[in-house]
Coordinates of N, CA and C in Angstrom, one line a residue:
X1 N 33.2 -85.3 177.7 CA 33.5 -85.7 176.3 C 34.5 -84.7 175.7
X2 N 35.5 -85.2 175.2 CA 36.9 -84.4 174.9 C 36.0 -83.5 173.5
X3 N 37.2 -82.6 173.6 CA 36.7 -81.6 172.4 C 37.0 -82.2 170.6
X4 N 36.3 -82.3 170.2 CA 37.9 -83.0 168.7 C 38.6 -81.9 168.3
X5 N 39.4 -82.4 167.8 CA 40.9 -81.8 167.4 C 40.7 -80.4 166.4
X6 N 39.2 -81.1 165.4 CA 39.3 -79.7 164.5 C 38.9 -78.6 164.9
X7 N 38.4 -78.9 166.3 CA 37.4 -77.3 166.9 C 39.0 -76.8 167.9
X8 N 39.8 -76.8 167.6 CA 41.0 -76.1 168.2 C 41.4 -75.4 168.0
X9 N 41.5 -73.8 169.0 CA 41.5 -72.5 168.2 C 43.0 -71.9 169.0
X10 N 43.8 -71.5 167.4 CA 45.2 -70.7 167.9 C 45.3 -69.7 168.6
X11 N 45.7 -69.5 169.9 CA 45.8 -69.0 171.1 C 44.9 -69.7 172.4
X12 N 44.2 -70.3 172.6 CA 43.7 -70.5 173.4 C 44.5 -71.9 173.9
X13 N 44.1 -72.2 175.2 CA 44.7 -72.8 176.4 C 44.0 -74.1 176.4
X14 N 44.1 -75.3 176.2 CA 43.5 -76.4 176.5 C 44.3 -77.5 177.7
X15 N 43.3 -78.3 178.4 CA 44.1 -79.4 179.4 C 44.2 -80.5 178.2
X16 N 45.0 -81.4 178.2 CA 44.8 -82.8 177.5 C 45.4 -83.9 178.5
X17 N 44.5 -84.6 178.8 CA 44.9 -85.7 179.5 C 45.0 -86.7 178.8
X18 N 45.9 -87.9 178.7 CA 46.1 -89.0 177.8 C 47.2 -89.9 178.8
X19 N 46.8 -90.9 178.4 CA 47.6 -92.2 179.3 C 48.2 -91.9 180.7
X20 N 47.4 -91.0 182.0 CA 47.8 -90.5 183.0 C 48.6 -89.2 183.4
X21 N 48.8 -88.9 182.2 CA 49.4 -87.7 182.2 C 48.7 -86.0 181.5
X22 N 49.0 -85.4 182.8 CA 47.9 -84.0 182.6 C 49.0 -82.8 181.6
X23 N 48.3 -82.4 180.6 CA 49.3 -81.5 180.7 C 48.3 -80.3 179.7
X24 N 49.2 -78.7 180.3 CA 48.0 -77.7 179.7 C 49.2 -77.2 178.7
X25 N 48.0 -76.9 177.5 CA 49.0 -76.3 176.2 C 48.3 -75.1 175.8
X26 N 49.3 -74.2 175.4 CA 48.3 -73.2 174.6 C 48.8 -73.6 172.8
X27 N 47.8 -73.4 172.1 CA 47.9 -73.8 170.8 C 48.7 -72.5 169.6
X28 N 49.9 -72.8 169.3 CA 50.6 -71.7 168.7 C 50.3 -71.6 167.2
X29 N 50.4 -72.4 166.8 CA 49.8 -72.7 165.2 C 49.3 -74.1 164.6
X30 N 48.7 -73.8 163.6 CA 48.5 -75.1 163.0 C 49.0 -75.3 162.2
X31 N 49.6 -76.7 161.8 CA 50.6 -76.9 160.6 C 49.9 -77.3 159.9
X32 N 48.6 -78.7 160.0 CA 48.2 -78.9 158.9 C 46.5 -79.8 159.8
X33 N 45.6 -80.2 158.9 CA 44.6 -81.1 159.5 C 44.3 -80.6 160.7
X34 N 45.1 -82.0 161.5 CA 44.7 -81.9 163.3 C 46.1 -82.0 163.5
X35 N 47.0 -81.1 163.0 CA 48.4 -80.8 163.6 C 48.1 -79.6 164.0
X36 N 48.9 -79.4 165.5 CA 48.6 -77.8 165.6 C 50.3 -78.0 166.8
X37 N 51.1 -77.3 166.2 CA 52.1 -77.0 167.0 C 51.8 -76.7 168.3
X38 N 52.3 -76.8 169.7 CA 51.7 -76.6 170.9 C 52.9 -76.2 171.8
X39 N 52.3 -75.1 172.6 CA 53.2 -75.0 174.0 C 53.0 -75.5 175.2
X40 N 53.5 -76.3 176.3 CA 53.3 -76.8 177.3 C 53.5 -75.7 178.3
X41 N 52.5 -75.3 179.2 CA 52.8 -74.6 179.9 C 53.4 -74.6 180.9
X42 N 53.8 -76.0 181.3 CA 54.1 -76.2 182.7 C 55.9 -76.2 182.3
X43 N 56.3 -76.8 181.1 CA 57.5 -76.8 181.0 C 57.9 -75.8 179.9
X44 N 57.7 -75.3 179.2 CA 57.4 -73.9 178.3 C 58.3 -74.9 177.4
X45 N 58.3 -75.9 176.9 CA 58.4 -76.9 175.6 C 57.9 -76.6 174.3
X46 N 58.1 -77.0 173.2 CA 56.7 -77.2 172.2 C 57.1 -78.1 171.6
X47 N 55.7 -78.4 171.1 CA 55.4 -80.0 170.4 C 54.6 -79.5 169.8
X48 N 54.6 -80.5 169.0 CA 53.3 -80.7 167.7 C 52.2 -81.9 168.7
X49 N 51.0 -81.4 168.3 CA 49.8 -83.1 168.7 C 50.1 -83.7 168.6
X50 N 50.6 -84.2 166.7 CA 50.9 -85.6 166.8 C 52.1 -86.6 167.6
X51 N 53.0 -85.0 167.9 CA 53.8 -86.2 169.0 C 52.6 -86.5 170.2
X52 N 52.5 -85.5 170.8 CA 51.5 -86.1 172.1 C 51.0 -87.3 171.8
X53 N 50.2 -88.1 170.7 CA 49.1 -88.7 170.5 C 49.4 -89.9 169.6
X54 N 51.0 -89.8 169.6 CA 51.5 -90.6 168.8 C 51.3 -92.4 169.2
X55 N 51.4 -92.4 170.5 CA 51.2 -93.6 171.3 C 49.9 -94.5 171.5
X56 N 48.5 -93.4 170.8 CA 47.2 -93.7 170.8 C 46.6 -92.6 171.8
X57 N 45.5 -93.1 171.6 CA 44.8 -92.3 173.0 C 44.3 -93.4 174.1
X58 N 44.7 -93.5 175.1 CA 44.3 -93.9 176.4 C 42.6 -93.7 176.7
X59 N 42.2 -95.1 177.4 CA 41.6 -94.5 178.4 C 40.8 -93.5 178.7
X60 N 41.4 -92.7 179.5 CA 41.5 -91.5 180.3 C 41.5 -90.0 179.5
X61 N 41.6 -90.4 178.2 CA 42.0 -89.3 177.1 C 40.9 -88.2 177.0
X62 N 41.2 -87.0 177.2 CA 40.2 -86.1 177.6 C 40.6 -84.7 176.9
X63 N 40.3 -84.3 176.5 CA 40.7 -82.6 176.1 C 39.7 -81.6 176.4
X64 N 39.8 -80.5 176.7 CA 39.1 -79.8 177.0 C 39.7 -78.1 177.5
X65 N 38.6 -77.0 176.4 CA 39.5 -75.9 177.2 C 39.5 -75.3 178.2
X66 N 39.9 -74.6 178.4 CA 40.7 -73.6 180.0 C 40.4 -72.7 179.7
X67 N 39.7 -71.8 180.4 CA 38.8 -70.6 180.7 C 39.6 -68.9 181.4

């Protein structure tokens, strides 16, 4: 069961998986609600959630943190 959006804490590391694609973020700030600016680790990017999530959630849609 994915985690929801509001229990998401600035600095920690989560997986999110959504429409096939894995990817781990650490959470840099929160802008607002369930916006939380984000770093991709794998490609050292940042996004906000709502782009991730912009397309719906999938399926497959899972969040969860990294230890």
């Amino acid at each position: 069961m994915p985690i929801a959006l509001d229990n998401l804490r600035v600095g920690r590391i989560y997986l999110l998986v959504n429409q096939g694609e894995r990817r781990k973020l650490e959470v840099v700030s929160r802008i607002s609600g369930e916006n939380f600016k984000v770093k991709d680790l794998d490609t050292l990017e940042y996004y906000t959630l709502e782009e991730l999530l912009r397309w719906g959630r999938g399926k497959d849609y899972d969040l969860e943190e990294l230890r």
